[in-house]
Coordinates of C-alpha atoms in Angstrom, one line a residue:
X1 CA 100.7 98.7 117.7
X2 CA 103.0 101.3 118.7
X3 CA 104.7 102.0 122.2
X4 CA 107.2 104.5 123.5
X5 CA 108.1 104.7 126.7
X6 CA 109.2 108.6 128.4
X7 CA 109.9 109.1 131.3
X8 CA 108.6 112.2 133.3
X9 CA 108.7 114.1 136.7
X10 CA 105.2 113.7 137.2
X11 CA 103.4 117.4 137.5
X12 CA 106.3 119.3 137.7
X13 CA 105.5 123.0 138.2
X14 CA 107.8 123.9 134.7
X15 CA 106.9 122.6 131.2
X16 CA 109.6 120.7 129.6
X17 CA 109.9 119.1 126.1
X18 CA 111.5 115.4 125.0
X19 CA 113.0 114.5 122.5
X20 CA 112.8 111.1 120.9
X21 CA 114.0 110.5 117.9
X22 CA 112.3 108.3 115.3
X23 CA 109.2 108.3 116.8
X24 CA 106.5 108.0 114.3
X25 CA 103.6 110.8 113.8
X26 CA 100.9 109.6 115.9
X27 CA 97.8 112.4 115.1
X28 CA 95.1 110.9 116.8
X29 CA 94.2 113.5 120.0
X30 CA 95.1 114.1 123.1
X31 CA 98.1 112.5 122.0
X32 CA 101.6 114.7 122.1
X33 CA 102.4 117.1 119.5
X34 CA 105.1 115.6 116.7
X35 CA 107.5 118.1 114.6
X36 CA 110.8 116.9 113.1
X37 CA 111.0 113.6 115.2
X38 CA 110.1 115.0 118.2
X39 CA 107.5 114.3 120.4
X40 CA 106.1 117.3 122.8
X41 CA 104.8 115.8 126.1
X42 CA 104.6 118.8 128.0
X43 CA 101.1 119.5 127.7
X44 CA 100.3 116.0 128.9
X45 CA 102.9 114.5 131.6
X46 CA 104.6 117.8 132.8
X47 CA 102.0 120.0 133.7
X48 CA 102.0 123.3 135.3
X49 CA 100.1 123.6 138.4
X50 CA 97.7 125.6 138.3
X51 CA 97.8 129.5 139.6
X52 CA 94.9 132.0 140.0
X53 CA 95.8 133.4 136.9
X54 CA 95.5 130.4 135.6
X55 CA 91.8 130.0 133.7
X56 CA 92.1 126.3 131.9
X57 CA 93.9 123.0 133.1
X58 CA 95.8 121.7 130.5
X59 CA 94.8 118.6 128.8
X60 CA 94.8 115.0 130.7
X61 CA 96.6 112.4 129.1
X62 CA 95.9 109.0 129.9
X63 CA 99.1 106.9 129.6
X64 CA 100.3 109.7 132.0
X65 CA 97.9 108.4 134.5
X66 CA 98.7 105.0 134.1
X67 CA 102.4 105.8 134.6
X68 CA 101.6 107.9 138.5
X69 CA 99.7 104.6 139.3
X70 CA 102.2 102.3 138.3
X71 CA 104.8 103.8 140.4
X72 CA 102.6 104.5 143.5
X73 CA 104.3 102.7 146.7
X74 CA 101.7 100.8 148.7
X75 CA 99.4 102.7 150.7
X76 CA 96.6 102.2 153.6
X77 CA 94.2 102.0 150.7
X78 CA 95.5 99.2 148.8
X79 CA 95.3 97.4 152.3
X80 CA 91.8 98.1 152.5
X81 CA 91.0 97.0 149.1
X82 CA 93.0 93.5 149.5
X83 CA 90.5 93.3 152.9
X84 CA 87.6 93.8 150.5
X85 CA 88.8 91.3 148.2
X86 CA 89.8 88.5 150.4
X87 CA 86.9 88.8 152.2
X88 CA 84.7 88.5 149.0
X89 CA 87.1 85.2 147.9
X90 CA 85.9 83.7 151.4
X91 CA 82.6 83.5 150.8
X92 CA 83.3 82.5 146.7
X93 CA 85.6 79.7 147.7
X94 CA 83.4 78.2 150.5
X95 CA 80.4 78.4 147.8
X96 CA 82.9 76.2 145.6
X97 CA 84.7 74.6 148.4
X98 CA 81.1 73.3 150.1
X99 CA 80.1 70.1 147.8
X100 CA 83.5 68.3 148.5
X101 CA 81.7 68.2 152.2
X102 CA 78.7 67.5 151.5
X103 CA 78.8 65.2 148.6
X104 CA 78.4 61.8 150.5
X105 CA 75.6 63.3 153.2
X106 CA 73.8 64.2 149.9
X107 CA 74.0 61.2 148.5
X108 CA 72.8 59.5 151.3
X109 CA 69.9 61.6 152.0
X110 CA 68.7 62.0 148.2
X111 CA 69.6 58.3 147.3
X112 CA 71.5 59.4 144.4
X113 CA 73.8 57.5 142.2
X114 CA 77.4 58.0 141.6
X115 CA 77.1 59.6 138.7
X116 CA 74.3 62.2 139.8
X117 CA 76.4 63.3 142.7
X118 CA 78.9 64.4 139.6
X119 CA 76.9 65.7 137.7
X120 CA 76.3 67.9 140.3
X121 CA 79.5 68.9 141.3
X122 CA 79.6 69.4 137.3
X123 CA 76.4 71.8 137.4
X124 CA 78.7 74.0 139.4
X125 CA 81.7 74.7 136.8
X126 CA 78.9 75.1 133.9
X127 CA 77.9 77.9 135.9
X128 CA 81.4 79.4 136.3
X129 CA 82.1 78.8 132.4
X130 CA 79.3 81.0 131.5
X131 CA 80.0 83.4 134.5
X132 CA 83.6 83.9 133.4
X133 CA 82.6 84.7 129.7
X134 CA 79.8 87.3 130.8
X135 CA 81.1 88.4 133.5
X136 CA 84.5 89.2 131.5
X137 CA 82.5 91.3 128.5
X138 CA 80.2 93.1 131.4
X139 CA 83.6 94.3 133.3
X140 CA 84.9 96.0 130.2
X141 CA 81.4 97.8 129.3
X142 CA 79.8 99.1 132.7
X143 CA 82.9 99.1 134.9
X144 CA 84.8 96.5 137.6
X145 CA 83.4 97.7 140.7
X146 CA 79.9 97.3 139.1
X147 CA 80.0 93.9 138.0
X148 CA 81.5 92.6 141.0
X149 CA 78.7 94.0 143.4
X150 CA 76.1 92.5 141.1
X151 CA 78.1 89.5 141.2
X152 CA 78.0 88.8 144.6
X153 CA 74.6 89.1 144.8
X154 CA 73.6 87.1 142.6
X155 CA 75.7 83.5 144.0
X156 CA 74.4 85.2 147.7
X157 CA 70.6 84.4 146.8
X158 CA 71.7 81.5 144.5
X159 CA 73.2 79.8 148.1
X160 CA 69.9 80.6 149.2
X161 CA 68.3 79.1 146.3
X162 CA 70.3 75.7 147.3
X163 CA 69.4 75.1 150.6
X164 CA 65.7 75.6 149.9
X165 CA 65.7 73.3 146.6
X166 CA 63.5 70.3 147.1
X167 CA 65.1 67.9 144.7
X168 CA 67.8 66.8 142.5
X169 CA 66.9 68.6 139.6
X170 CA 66.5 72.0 141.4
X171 CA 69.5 71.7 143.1
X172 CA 71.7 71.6 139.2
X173 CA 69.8 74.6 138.5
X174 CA 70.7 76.3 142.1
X175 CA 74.4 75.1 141.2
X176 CA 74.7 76.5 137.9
X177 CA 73.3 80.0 138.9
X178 CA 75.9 80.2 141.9
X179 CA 78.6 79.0 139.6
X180 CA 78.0 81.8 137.4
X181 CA 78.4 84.9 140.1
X182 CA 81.1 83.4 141.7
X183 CA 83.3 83.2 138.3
X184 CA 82.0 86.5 137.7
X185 CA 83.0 87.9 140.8
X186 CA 86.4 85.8 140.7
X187 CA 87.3 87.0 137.3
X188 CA 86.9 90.8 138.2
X189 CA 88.9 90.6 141.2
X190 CA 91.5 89.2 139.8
X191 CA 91.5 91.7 137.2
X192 CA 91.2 94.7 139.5
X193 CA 94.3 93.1 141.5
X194 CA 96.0 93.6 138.4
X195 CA 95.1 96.9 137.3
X196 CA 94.8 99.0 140.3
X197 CA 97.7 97.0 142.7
X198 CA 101.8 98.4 142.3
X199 CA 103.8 96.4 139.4
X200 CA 106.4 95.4 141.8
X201 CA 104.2 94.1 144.7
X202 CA 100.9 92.9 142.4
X203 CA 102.0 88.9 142.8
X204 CA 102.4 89.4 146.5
X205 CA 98.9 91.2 146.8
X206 CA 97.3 88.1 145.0
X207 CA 99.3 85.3 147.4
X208 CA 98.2 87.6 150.1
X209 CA 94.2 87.8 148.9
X210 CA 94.2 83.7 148.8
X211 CA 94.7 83.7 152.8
X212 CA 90.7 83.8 152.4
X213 CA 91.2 80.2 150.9
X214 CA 92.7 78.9 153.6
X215 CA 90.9 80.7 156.1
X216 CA 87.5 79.2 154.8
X217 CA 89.3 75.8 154.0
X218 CA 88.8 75.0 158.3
X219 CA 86.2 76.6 158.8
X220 CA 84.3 74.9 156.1
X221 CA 85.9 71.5 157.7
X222 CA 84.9 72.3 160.8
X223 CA 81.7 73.3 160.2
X224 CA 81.4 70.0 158.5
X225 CA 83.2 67.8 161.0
X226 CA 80.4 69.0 163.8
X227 CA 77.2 69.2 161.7
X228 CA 77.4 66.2 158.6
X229 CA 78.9 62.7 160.5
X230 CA 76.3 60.6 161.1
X231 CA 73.5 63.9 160.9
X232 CA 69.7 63.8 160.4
X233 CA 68.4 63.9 156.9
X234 CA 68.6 67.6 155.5
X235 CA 71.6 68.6 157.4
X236 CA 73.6 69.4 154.3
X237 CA 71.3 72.7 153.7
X238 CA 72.1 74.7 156.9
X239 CA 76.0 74.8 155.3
X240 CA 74.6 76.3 152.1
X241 CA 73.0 79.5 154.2
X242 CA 76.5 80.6 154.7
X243 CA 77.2 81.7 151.8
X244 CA 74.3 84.1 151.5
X245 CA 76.7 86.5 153.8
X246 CA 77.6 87.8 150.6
X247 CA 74.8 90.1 150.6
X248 CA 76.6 91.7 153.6
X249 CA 79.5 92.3 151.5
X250 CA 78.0 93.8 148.3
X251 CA 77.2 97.1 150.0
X252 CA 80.8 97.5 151.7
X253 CA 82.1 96.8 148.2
X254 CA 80.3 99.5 146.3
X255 CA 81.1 101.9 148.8
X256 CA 84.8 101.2 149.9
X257 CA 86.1 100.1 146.5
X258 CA 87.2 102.6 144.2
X259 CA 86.4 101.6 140.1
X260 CA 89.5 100.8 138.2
X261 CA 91.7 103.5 137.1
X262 CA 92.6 101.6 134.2
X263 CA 89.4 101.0 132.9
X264 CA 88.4 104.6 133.8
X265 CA 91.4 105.9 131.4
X266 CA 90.3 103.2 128.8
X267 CA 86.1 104.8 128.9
X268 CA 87.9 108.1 128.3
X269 CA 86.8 108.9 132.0
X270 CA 89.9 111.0 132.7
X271 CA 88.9 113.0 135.2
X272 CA 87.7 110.6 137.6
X273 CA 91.1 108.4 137.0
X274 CA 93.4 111.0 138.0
X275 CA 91.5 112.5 140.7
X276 CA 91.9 109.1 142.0
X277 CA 95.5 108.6 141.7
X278 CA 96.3 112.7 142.5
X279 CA 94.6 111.3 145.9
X280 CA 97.1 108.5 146.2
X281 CA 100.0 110.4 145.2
X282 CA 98.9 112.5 148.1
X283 CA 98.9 110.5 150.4
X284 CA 101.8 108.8 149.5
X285 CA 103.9 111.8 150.0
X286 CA 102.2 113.1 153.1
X287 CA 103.4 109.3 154.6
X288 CA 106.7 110.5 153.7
X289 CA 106.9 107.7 150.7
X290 CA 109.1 108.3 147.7
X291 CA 107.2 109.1 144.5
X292 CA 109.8 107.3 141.5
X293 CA 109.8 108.9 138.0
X294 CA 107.0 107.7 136.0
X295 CA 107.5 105.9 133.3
X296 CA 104.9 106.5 130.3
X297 CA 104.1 104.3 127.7
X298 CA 102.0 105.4 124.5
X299 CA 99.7 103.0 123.5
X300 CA 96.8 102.4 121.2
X301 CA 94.0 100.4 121.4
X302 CA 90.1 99.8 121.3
X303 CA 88.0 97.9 123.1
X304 CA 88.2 94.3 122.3
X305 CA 84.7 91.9 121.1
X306 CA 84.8 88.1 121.3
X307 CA 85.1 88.3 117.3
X308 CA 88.2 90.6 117.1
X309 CA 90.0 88.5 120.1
X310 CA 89.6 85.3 117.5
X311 CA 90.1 87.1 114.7
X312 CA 93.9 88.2 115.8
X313 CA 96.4 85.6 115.5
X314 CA 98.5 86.3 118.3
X315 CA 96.2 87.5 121.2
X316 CA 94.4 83.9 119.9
X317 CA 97.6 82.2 120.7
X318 CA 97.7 83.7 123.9
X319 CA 94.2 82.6 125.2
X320 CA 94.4 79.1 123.8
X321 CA 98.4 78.4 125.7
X322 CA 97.1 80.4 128.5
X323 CA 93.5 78.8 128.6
X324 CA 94.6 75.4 128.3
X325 CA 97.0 75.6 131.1
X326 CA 93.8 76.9 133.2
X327 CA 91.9 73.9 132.2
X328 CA 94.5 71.1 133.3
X329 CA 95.1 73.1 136.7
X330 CA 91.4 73.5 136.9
X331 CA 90.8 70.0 135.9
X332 CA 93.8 68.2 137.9
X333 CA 92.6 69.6 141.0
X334 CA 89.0 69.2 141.3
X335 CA 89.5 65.2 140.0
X336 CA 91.5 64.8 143.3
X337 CA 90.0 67.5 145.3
X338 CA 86.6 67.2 144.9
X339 CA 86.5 63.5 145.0
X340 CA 88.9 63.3 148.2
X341 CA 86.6 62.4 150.7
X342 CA 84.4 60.3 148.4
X343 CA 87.7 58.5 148.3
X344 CA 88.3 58.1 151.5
X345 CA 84.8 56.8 152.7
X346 CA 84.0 54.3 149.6
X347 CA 87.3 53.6 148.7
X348 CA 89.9 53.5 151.2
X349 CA 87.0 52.1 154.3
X350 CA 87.4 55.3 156.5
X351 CA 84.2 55.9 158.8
X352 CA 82.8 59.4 158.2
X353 CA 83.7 60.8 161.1
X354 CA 87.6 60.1 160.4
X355 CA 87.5 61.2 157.0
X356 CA 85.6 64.5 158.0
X357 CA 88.2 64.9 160.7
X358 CA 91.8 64.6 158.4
X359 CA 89.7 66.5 155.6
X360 CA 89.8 69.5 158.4
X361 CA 93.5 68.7 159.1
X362 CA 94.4 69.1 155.8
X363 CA 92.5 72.4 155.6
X364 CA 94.6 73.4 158.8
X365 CA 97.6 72.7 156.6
X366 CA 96.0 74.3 153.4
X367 CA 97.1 77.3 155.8
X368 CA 100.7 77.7 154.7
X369 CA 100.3 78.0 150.9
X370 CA 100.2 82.1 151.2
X371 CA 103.2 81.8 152.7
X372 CA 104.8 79.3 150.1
X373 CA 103.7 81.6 147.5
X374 CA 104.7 85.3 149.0
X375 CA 108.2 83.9 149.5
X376 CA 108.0 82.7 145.4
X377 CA 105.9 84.5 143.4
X378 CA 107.6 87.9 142.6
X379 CA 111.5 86.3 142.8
X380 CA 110.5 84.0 140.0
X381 CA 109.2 84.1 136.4
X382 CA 105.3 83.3 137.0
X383 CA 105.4 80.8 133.8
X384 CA 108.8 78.9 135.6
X385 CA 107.1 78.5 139.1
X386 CA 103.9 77.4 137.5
X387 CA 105.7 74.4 135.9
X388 CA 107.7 73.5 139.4
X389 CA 104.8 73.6 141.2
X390 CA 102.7 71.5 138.9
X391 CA 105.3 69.2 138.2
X392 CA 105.5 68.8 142.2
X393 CA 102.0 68.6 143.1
X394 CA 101.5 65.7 140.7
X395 CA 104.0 63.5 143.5
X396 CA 101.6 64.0 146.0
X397 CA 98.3 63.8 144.0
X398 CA 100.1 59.9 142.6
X399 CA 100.5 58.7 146.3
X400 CA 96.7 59.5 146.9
X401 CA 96.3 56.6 144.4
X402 CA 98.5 54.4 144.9
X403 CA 99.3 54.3 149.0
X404 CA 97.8 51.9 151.4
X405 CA 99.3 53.2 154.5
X406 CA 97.2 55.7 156.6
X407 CA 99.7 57.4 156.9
X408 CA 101.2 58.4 153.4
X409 CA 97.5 59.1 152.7
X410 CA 97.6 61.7 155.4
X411 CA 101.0 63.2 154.4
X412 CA 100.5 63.2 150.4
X413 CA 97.1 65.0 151.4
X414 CA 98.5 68.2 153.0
X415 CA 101.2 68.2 150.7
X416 CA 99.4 68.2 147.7
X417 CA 96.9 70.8 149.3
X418 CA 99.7 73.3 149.7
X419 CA 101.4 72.6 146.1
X420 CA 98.4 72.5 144.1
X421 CA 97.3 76.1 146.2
X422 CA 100.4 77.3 144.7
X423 CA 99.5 76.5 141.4
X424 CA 96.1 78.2 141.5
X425 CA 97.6 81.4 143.2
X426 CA 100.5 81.8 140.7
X427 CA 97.8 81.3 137.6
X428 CA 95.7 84.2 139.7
X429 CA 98.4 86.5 138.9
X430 CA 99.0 85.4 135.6
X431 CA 96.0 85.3 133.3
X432 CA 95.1 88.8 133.6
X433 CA 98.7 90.3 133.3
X434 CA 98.6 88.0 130.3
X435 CA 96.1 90.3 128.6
X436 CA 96.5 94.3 127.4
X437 CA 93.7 96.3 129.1
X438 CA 91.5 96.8 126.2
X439 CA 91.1 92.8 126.7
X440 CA 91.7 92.2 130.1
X441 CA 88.0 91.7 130.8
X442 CA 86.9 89.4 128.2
X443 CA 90.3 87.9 127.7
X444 CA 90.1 86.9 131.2
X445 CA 86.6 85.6 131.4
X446 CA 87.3 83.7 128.0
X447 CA 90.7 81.8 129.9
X448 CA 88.6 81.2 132.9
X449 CA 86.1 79.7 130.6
X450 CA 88.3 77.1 129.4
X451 CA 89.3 76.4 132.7
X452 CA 85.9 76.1 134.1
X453 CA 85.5 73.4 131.2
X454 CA 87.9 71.4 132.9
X455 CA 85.8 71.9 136.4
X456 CA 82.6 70.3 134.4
X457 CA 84.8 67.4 133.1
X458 CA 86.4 66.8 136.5
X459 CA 82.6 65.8 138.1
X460 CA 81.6 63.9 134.9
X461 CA 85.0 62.1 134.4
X462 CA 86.2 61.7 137.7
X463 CA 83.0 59.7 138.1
X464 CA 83.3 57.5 135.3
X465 CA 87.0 56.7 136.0
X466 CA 86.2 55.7 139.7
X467 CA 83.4 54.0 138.6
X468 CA 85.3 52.1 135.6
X469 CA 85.2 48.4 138.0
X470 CA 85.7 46.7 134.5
X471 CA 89.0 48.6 134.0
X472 CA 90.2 47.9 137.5
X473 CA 90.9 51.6 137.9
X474 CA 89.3 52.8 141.2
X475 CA 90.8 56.0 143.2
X476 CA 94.4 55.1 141.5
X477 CA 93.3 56.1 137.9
X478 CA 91.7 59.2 138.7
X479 CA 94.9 60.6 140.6
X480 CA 96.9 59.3 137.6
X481 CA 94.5 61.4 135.7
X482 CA 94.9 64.1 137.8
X483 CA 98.5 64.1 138.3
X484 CA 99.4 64.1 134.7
X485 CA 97.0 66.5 133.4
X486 CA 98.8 68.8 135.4
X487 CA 102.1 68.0 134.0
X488 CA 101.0 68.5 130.7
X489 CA 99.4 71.7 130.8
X490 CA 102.2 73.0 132.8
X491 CA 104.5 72.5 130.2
X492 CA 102.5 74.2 128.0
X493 CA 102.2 77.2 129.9
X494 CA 106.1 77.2 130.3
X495 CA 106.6 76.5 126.7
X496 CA 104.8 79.4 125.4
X497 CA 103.7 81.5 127.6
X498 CA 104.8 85.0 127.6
X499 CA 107.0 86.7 130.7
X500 CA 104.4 89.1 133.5
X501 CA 107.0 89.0 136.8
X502 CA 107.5 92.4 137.7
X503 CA 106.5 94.3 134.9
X504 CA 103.8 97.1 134.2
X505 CA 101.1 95.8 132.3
X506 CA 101.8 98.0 129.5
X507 CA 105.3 96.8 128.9
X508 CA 103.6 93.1 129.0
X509 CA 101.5 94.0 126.3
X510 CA 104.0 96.3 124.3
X511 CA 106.9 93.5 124.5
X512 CA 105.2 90.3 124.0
X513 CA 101.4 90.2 123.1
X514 CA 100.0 93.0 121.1
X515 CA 100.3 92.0 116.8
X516 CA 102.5 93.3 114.7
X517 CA 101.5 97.0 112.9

């Protein structure tokens, strides 16, 4: 597929004309007018503005949108919207953060076996591998902002669902249905951050939205720490009520968040996308903020299905090295995360009370990863810091399974909190810069699908390694596990992955993923 970039003075009140040469005839419309090499933008980037004689506004031209968002500074409403979306990733991280904390008090109270309590830590990431795949495809028909409210809903009532579920059977089918809206939800946002947040300041906006991880981290542990040790049978379903707050949030969300310009200019909606970024440009210039030239790329495209994303080679290539990175990130994590205070009680002989208690200290330290990842993500190649910060997460993750001393346990804990929050954050940026906006949805939801798989395994296979006695394994060969299915993937990623830092998602897609014409 074709690109070209031009550069333009935005609306400027005089119609000029560009020439580039060797540019080939592109006839489709409303795209520029060609004659002997030439390409006339005129009528779609530099626009007149409009006088009373004037009688009909000249054409709007998409990839001349794109370019005025992409150079927008950022502005009081990009703050709001990065509110609205941490706020939402609260409640959708302590809905996936909850059944670390309540997994021995359920097993207590239910009389469950080992393997039950992982299959239904498992139940959860089945939900969030189907949510990620329908949740991608609805995103790209009926809009971001749409999906998303819907989204939230949906886990809201499914927490509700969970603390009300009698029995064990029940409670997988609770666990699937809030796995599915909060991947939905997840896989929008991120996408939205993406397409709607400035180039140059998109990797900061995503560190910045995962302070609602480690804001919810203590104040799940807390929560836990005073209600579970040593509770009354049932306790466990009170902490599942708080994650119906959602429903509060839905109705902020549809009014306060504006849909995607991006996916407005892709519906053909262009009226709606640059009355939304004409507002921002406003406002950027009544704050006094520089306005750079915008730089337009011409692109064609159509809307993506599942089939055409398999049937082309390289955007193939690019969900399966992307995807499979996803899945050992997802996959390392939740074998040492979810099963960390399982560990700690059944393994290691702490009482429930002191496991509960340095679960919430490491939440506490959980705290700095933001600030790790603001200070890296947009001064290094996203691909480059994913591999570092794998590769150093898995040292941490290795002394879980191997250390004896309290107090290496307590250290490798909050270090490999921090380290692997990294890796997550950086991957948050990078999956859906990795896809061209005609894909971004289901491209998305597809990667997140393949790492979701990883989430089932981790419940599944984490309990069948602990639970190997015959192979002596124990807690120290699922952190082995953990630790090196991080390196691998990593190294993937780092190997073939394309290059996002800094760049507009069009030049992304122009320079290293669409096919070749």
């Amino acid at each position: 597929m074709a690109c070209v970039t031009l550069r333009a003075e935005g609306r400027s009140p005089a119609r000029e004309t560009v020439p580039l040469a060797g540019v080939p005839h592109v006839s489709t419309p409303p795209s520029p007018s060609h004659r002997d090499g030439v390409i006339d933008i005129s009528e779609h980037t530099l626009t007149q503005q409009p006088t009373t004689s004037d009688r009909v506004s000249p054409p709007l031209y998409g990839p001349e949108i794109v370019a005025r968002l992409d150079r927008l500074p950022v502005l009081k409403p990009h703050i709001l919207w990065i509110a609205l979306i941490a706020i939402n990733l609260m409640i959708e991280y302590y809905d996936n953060g909850l059944f670390i904390y309540i997994a021995p008090a359920l097993q207590s109270d239910a009389d469950l076996t080992t393997g039950q309590i992982g299959t239904i830590g498992s139940a959860f990431f089945v939900g969030m591998l189907v949510g990620a795949l329908i949740g991608g495809r609805l995103a790209d028909r009926f809009g971001r902002r749409t999906v998303l409210v819907w989204a939230t809903v949906v886990y809201s009532l499914a927490s509700l669902m969970s603390a009300a579920m009698p029995e064990y059977s029940w409670l997988l089918v609770s666990r699937i249905i809030t796995g599915i809206g909060v991947q939905a939800a997840t896989s929008v946002l991120l996408v939205y951050i993406a397409e709607m947040f400035p180039s140059k300041s998109r990797g900061r906006f995503v560190a910045i939205a995962t302070i609602a991880f480690t804001l919810t981290a203590p104040i799940l542990g807390a929560l836990s720490l005073y209600m579970l040790p040593n509770s009354a049978p049932g306790t466990w379903r009170y902490l599942f009520l708080f994650g119906t707050i959602g429903l509060l949030i839905a109705p902020a969300v549809r009014l306060l968040l504006p849909e995607s310009v991006r996916w407005q200019v892709g519906q053909g909606d262009l009226d709606a996308a640059d009355k939304q970024v004409a507002d921002l440009e406003g406002r950027a210039r009544h704050a006094g903020k520089p306005l750079p030239e915008p730089v337009v790329r011409i692109e064609t495209g159509t809307q993506y299905t599942l089939r055409e994303l398999v049937r082309n080679k390289k955007m193939l290539r690019l969900v399966a090295v992307v995807g499979f990175g996803w899945f050992g990130a997802t996959l390392g994590l939740y074998m040492y995360q979810n099963w960390s205070v399982y560990v700690l009680i059944d393994s290691l002989q702490y009482s429930e009370t002191d496991a509960y208690t340095l679960q919430f200290v490491w939440s506490l330290v959980y705290a700095l990863t933001p600030l790790v990842t603001v200070l890296l993500i947009d001064r290094m190649e996203r691909k480059t810091l994913i591999l570092w910060s794998s590769a150093a997460s898995a040292l941490p993750i290795l002394a879980l399974g191997l250390a004896t001393s309290n107090v290496v346990v307590a250290i490798a804990g909050g270090a490999a909190g921090i380290l692997t929050g990294v890796v997550f954050s950086v991957y948050y940026a990078y999956i859906p810069e990795t896809m061209p906006t005609e894909a971004r949805g289901l491209g998305t939801g597809v990667i997140f699908s393949l790492g979701r798989l990883g989430g089932v395994l981790s419940g599944v296979l984490g309990a069948a390694i602990y639970s190997a006695d015959e192979w002596g394994l124990d807690r120290s060969g699922l952190m082995i596990s953990a630790a090196a299915v991080y390196i691998v993937s990593a190294i993937t990623v780092f190997g073939f992955g394309p290059k996002t830092a800094n760049k507009s998602l069009e030049e992304v897609s122009a320079r290293e993923l669409r096919p070749a014409d």
